[in-house]
Every structure is written in structure tokens, then in C-alpha cells.
Amino acid sequence: MEKTYRITETELSRLESDLDRALDEKGKQKEQSERLRKQLKTLEIQSVERKKALETVRKSFEEYAEEERKKQKRLRRERNAAIGLAGLLAVALVARA
């Protein structure tokens, strides 16, 4: 058998008021949760975009570094060729004298 309880109108009003506040709080928390979910999605998108940008920068830097290595190698070859040519000229001048 189910028990029956009696409450006063004041107690009923307080319980209804408490329920209304709890429902309002639940609604506010739900709105906040949705805002946070949207912010998280925005941050995830920004993270992906920044990752792509960093990858582009990394590739550009690697290409630049490779070009610089090739340039340094070419300059060394030109310098060595110039030194070799100067040496041959010096030997030729000494031989003529």
C-alpha cells in the first residue's frame, strides 16, 4: 500500500520554487555546455589550420635549406675551380720564366 503525505501550501510553494530554480539552472548549464561545445569546435578547426600553416612553413624552410646547400656547393666548386686555374697560371708563369 502506498503512503500518503500531507504538505502545507507554503511547503508546496517552496518545492515548486525550488523545482523552477533547478530547471532554470539546468537550462543555463545546457546553454553553457552548448557554448563550450561550439568554442571547442572552433578551437579544433583553428588547431587544424595552424597545423597546416606550420607544415607549409616547414616545407618552405626545407626547400630554402636545400637551395642554400646547393648554392654553397656550387660556390665551393667555383672557388675550387678558380684556385685551380690560378695555380695553373702560376705554374705556367714560373715555367715561362
Tab-separated table of N, CA and C in Angstrom:
chain	number	residue	atom	x	y	z
A	1	MET	N	0.821	-1.176	0.000
A	1	MET	CA	0.000	0.000	0.000
A	1	MET	C	0.873	1.250	0.000
A	2	GLU	N	0.483	2.229	-0.785
A	2	GLU	CA	1.251	3.458	-0.942
A	2	GLU	C	0.937	4.434	0.175
A	3	LYS	N	1.987	5.070	0.704
A	3	LYS	CA	1.789	6.010	1.796
A	3	LYS	C	1.333	7.359	1.241
A	4	THR	N	0.587	8.086	1.989
A	4	THR	CA	0.111	9.412	1.629
A	4	THR	C	0.702	10.404	2.613
A	5	TYR	N	1.161	11.543	2.074
A	5	TYR	CA	1.748	12.574	2.912
A	5	TYR	C	0.974	13.862	2.719
A	6	ARG	N	0.966	14.676	3.724
A	6	ARG	CA	0.323	15.982	3.640
A	6	ARG	C	1.421	17.045	3.752
A	7	ILE	N	1.290	18.060	2.883
A	7	ILE	CA	2.215	19.196	2.986
A	7	ILE	C	1.386	20.473	2.971
A	8	THR	N	1.981	21.492	3.531
A	8	THR	CA	1.274	22.766	3.566
A	8	THR	C	1.444	23.477	2.238
A	9	GLU	N	0.613	24.501	2.018
A	9	GLU	CA	0.706	25.286	0.780
A	9	GLU	C	2.058	25.987	0.705
A	10	THR	N	2.567	26.421	1.832
A	10	THR	CA	3.878	27.080	1.878
A	10	THR	C	4.970	26.102	1.454
A	11	GLU	N	4.895	24.890	1.963
A	11	GLU	CA	5.890	23.877	1.588
A	11	GLU	C	5.782	23.538	0.102
A	12	LEU	N	4.546	23.440	-0.397
A	12	LEU	CA	4.338	23.159	-1.816
A	12	LEU	C	4.898	24.285	-2.668
A	13	SER	N	4.645	25.515	-2.258
A	13	SER	CA	5.176	26.671	-2.996
A	13	SER	C	6.696	26.656	-2.998
A	14	ARG	N	7.285	26.329	-1.856
A	14	ARG	CA	8.752	26.271	-1.769
A	14	ARG	C	9.295	25.173	-2.680
A	15	LEU	N	8.651	24.019	-2.689
A	15	LEU	CA	9.089	22.919	-3.561
A	15	LEU	C	8.952	23.299	-5.041
A	16	GLU	N	7.870	23.949	-5.392
A	16	GLU	CA	7.690	24.391	-6.781
A	16	GLU	C	8.744	25.423	-7.155
A	17	SER	N	9.016	26.339	-6.222
A	17	SER	CA	10.043	27.362	-6.448
A	17	SER	C	11.417	26.709	-6.626
A	18	ASP	N	11.724	25.745	-5.780
A	18	ASP	CA	12.990	25.021	-5.886
A	18	ASP	C	13.083	24.292	-7.233
A	19	LEU	N	11.973	23.699	-7.651
A	19	LEU	CA	11.951	22.997	-8.934
A	19	LEU	C	12.166	23.970	-10.086
A	20	ASP	N	11.509	25.120	-10.027
A	20	ASP	CA	11.689	26.141	-11.074
A	20	ASP	C	13.150	26.592	-11.142
A	21	ARG	N	13.748	26.843	-9.960
A	21	ARG	CA	15.164	27.255	-9.941
A	21	ARG	C	16.057	26.156	-10.511
A	22	ALA	N	15.774	24.921	-10.158
A	22	ALA	CA	16.570	23.796	-10.655
A	22	ALA	C	16.440	23.677	-12.176
A	23	LEU	N	15.228	23.868	-12.679
A	23	LEU	CA	15.025	23.806	-14.138
A	23	LEU	C	15.725	24.964	-14.840
A	24	ASP	N	15.656	26.160	-14.247
A	24	ASP	CA	16.369	27.316	-14.812
A	24	ASP	C	17.874	27.051	-14.846
A	25	GLU	N	18.393	26.512	-13.743
A	25	GLU	CA	19.826	26.212	-13.664
A	25	GLU	C	20.211	25.165	-14.703
A	26	LYS	N	19.367	24.180	-14.862
A	26	LYS	CA	19.625	23.146	-15.870
A	26	LYS	C	19.675	23.770	-17.263
A	27	GLY	N	18.727	24.675	-17.538
A	27	GLY	CA	18.719	25.354	-18.837
A	27	GLY	C	19.973	26.178	-19.060
A	28	LYS	N	20.402	26.904	-18.016
A	28	LYS	CA	21.628	27.707	-18.122
A	28	LYS	C	22.844	26.815	-18.359
A	29	GLN	N	22.909	25.708	-17.648
A	29	GLN	CA	24.033	24.788	-17.817
A	29	GLN	C	24.035	24.183	-19.219
A	30	LYS	N	22.842	23.910	-19.734
A	30	LYS	CA	22.750	23.360	-21.088
A	30	LYS	C	23.240	24.388	-22.122
A	31	GLU	N	22.842	25.659	-21.938
A	31	GLU	CA	23.306	26.723	-22.827
A	31	GLU	C	24.820	26.880	-22.744
A	32	GLN	N	25.348	26.853	-21.519
A	32	GLN	CA	26.790	26.977	-21.336
A	32	GLN	C	27.509	25.798	-21.980
A	33	SER	N	26.955	24.627	-21.819
A	33	SER	CA	27.554	23.434	-22.418
A	33	SER	C	27.598	23.574	-23.944
A	34	GLU	N	26.530	24.076	-24.520
A	34	GLU	CA	26.483	24.265	-25.974
A	34	GLU	C	27.503	25.318	-26.422
A	35	ARG	N	27.604	26.411	-25.659
A	35	ARG	CA	28.613	27.442	-25.986
A	35	ARG	C	30.014	26.847	-25.934
A	36	LEU	N	30.273	26.062	-24.895
A	36	LEU	CA	31.601	25.451	-24.754
A	36	LEU	C	31.863	24.451	-25.879
A	37	ARG	N	30.837	23.722	-26.281
A	37	ARG	CA	30.980	22.768	-27.378
A	37	ARG	C	31.346	23.505	-28.677
A	38	LYS	N	30.677	24.653	-28.913
A	38	LYS	CA	30.971	25.453	-30.108
A	38	LYS	C	32.387	26.020	-30.050
A	39	GLN	N	32.785	26.493	-28.858
A	39	GLN	CA	34.144	27.011	-28.701
A	39	GLN	C	35.172	25.916	-28.956
A	40	LEU	N	34.906	24.729	-28.449
A	40	LEU	CA	35.818	23.610	-28.660
A	40	LEU	C	35.942	23.307	-30.143
A	41	LYS	N	34.819	23.288	-30.858
A	41	LYS	CA	34.841	23.014	-32.295
A	41	LYS	C	35.655	24.080	-33.016
A	42	THR	N	35.449	25.354	-32.636
A	42	THR	CA	36.215	26.444	-33.237
A	42	THR	C	37.709	26.267	-32.974
A	43	LEU	N	38.058	25.916	-31.751
A	43	LEU	CA	39.468	25.713	-31.402
A	43	LEU	C	40.066	24.529	-32.163
A	44	GLU	N	39.278	23.484	-32.351
A	44	GLU	CA	39.772	22.333	-33.115
A	44	GLU	C	40.039	22.737	-34.562
A	45	ILE	N	39.141	23.521	-35.152
A	45	ILE	CA	39.329	23.991	-36.528
A	45	ILE	C	40.569	24.869	-36.617
A	46	GLN	N	40.727	25.791	-35.661
A	46	GLN	CA	41.901	26.658	-35.647
A	46	GLN	C	43.173	25.840	-35.498
A	47	SER	N	43.127	24.814	-34.680
A	47	SER	CA	44.296	23.960	-34.479
A	47	SER	C	44.694	23.275	-35.784
A	48	VAL	N	43.706	22.756	-36.498
A	48	VAL	CA	43.982	22.092	-37.777
A	48	VAL	C	44.573	23.098	-38.768
A	49	GLU	N	43.998	24.306	-38.813
A	49	GLU	CA	44.502	25.333	-39.732
A	49	GLU	C	45.937	25.715	-39.388
A	50	ARG	N	46.222	25.870	-38.111
A	50	ARG	CA	47.591	26.224	-37.696
A	50	ARG	C	48.564	25.099	-37.999
A	51	LYS	N	48.100	23.867	-37.824
A	51	LYS	CA	48.958	22.723	-38.131
A	51	LYS	C	49.306	22.727	-39.616
A	52	LYS	N	48.302	23.002	-40.462
A	52	LYS	CA	48.559	23.073	-41.908
A	52	LYS	C	49.525	24.208	-42.233
A	53	ALA	N	49.325	25.360	-41.595
A	53	ALA	CA	50.209	26.501	-41.829
A	53	ALA	C	51.644	26.165	-41.404
A	54	LEU	N	51.802	25.515	-40.260
A	54	LEU	CA	53.137	25.128	-39.802
A	54	LEU	C	53.781	24.128	-40.755
A	55	GLU	N	52.981	23.220	-41.285
A	55	GLU	CA	53.508	22.243	-42.247
A	55	GLU	C	53.987	22.956	-43.510
A	56	THR	N	53.229	23.946	-43.955
A	56	THR	CA	53.622	24.724	-45.129
A	56	THR	C	54.930	25.465	-44.870
A	57	VAL	N	55.032	26.066	-43.686
A	57	VAL	CA	56.261	26.786	-43.323
A	57	VAL	C	57.441	25.809	-43.267
A	58	ARG	N	57.206	24.629	-42.674
A	58	ARG	CA	58.284	23.632	-42.574
A	58	ARG	C	58.769	23.216	-43.954
A	59	LYS	N	57.818	22.962	-44.868
A	59	LYS	CA	58.192	22.566	-46.225
A	59	LYS	C	58.952	23.684	-46.922
A	60	SER	N	58.480	24.925	-46.756
A	60	SER	CA	59.167	26.069	-47.364
A	60	SER	C	60.589	26.187	-46.826
A	61	PHE	N	60.729	26.004	-45.515
A	61	PHE	CA	62.061	26.094	-44.914
A	61	PHE	C	62.962	24.994	-45.445
A	62	GLU	N	62.443	23.778	-45.563
A	62	GLU	CA	63.252	22.675	-46.087
A	62	GLU	C	63.677	22.947	-47.524
A	63	GLU	N	62.763	23.505	-48.326
A	63	GLU	CA	63.115	23.840	-49.709
A	63	GLU	C	64.194	24.924	-49.736
A	64	TYR	N	64.038	25.935	-48.876
A	64	TYR	CA	65.031	27.002	-48.797
A	64	TYR	C	66.385	26.437	-48.373
A	65	ALA	N	66.385	25.576	-47.361
A	65	ALA	CA	67.637	24.991	-46.872
A	65	ALA	C	68.306	24.171	-47.981
A	66	GLU	N	67.523	23.428	-48.749
A	66	GLU	CA	68.084	22.636	-49.851
A	66	GLU	C	68.685	23.549	-50.912
A	67	GLU	N	67.988	24.631	-51.227
A	67	GLU	CA	68.522	25.593	-52.201
A	67	GLU	C	69.828	26.198	-51.705
A	68	GLU	N	69.891	26.511	-50.420
A	68	GLU	CA	71.106	27.076	-49.848
A	68	GLU	C	72.256	26.072	-49.891
A	69	ARG	N	71.972	24.794	-49.622
A	69	ARG	CA	73.014	23.763	-49.699
A	69	ARG	C	73.553	23.670	-51.130
A	70	LYS	N	72.650	23.688	-52.097
A	70	LYS	CA	73.078	23.635	-53.495
A	70	LYS	C	73.905	24.858	-53.867
A	71	LYS	N	73.485	26.016	-53.369
A	71	LYS	CA	74.217	27.258	-53.653
A	71	LYS	C	75.623	27.198	-53.060
A	72	GLN	N	75.722	26.719	-51.802
A	72	GLN	CA	77.027	26.616	-51.156
A	72	GLN	C	77.931	25.624	-51.896
A	73	LYS	N	77.360	24.529	-52.351
A	73	LYS	CA	78.117	23.527	-53.092
A	73	LYS	C	78.643	24.121	-54.407
A	74	ARG	N	77.762	24.864	-55.110
A	74	ARG	CA	78.161	25.496	-56.370
A	74	ARG	C	79.269	26.525	-56.121
A	75	LEU	N	79.125	27.320	-55.061
A	75	LEU	CA	80.146	28.322	-54.750
A	75	LEU	C	81.485	27.661	-54.410
A	76	ARG	N	81.448	26.529	-53.682
A	76	ARG	CA	82.695	25.811	-53.384
A	76	ARG	C	83.357	25.317	-54.662
A	77	ARG	N	82.525	24.763	-55.577
A	77	ARG	CA	83.083	24.283	-56.851
A	77	ARG	C	83.715	25.432	-57.634
A	78	GLU	N	83.007	26.579	-57.684
A	78	GLU	CA	83.548	27.731	-58.406
A	78	GLU	C	84.832	28.236	-57.766
A	79	ARG	N	84.858	28.270	-56.418
A	79	ARG	CA	86.057	28.721	-55.714
A	79	ARG	C	87.219	27.768	-55.988
A	80	ASN	N	86.935	26.446	-55.888
A	80	ASN	CA	87.993	25.468	-56.141
A	80	ASN	C	88.487	25.545	-57.577
A	81	ALA	N	87.572	25.775	-58.515
A	81	ALA	CA	87.976	25.903	-59.916
A	81	ALA	C	88.856	27.140	-60.105
A	82	ALA	N	88.475	28.239	-59.445
A	82	ALA	CA	89.262	29.468	-59.552
A	82	ALA	C	90.646	29.273	-58.939
A	83	ILE	N	90.711	28.576	-57.797
A	83	ILE	CA	92.014	28.319	-57.162
A	83	ILE	C	92.860	27.427	-58.076
A	84	GLY	N	92.220	26.404	-58.664
A	84	GLY	CA	92.946	25.508	-59.571
A	84	GLY	C	93.463	26.266	-60.784
A	85	LEU	N	92.638	27.142	-61.353
A	85	LEU	CA	93.054	27.931	-62.519
A	85	LEU	C	94.192	28.876	-62.147
A	86	ALA	N	94.103	29.490	-60.980
A	86	ALA	CA	95.168	30.387	-60.534
A	86	ALA	C	96.463	29.596	-60.343
A	87	GLY	N	96.331	28.387	-59.812
A	87	GLY	CA	97.521	27.548	-59.632
A	87	GLY	C	98.146	27.193	-60.969
A	88	LEU	N	97.323	26.841	-61.956
A	88	LEU	CA	97.850	26.522	-63.291
A	88	LEU	C	98.528	27.730	-63.914
A	89	LEU	N	97.920	28.894	-63.758
A	89	LEU	CA	98.534	30.125	-64.287
A	89	LEU	C	99.860	30.395	-63.613
A	90	ALA	N	99.915	30.185	-62.294
A	90	ALA	CA	101.165	30.410	-61.567
A	90	ALA	C	102.244	29.441	-62.065
A	91	VAL	N	101.856	28.174	-62.261
A	91	VAL	CA	102.824	27.198	-62.763
A	91	VAL	C	103.274	27.572	-64.169
A	92	ALA	N	102.341	28.026	-65.004
A	92	ALA	CA	102.682	28.414	-66.360
A	92	ALA	C	103.632	29.620	-66.366
A	93	LEU	N	103.391	30.570	-65.495
A	93	LEU	CA	104.268	31.752	-65.429
A	93	LEU	C	105.658	31.375	-64.933
A	94	VAL	N	105.712	30.483	-63.955
A	94	VAL	CA	107.012	30.049	-63.430
A	94	VAL	C	107.753	29.282	-64.508
A	95	ALA	N	107.045	28.460	-65.269
A	95	ALA	CA	107.668	27.658	-66.308
A	95	ALA	C	108.184	28.553	-67.416
A	96	ARG	N	107.542	29.638	-67.718
A	96	ARG	CA	107.958	30.568	-68.778
A	96	ARG	C	109.188	31.357	-68.374
A	97	ALA	N	109.316	31.569	-67.106
A	97	ALA	CA	110.389	32.444	-66.675
A	97	ALA	C	111.729	31.791	-66.628
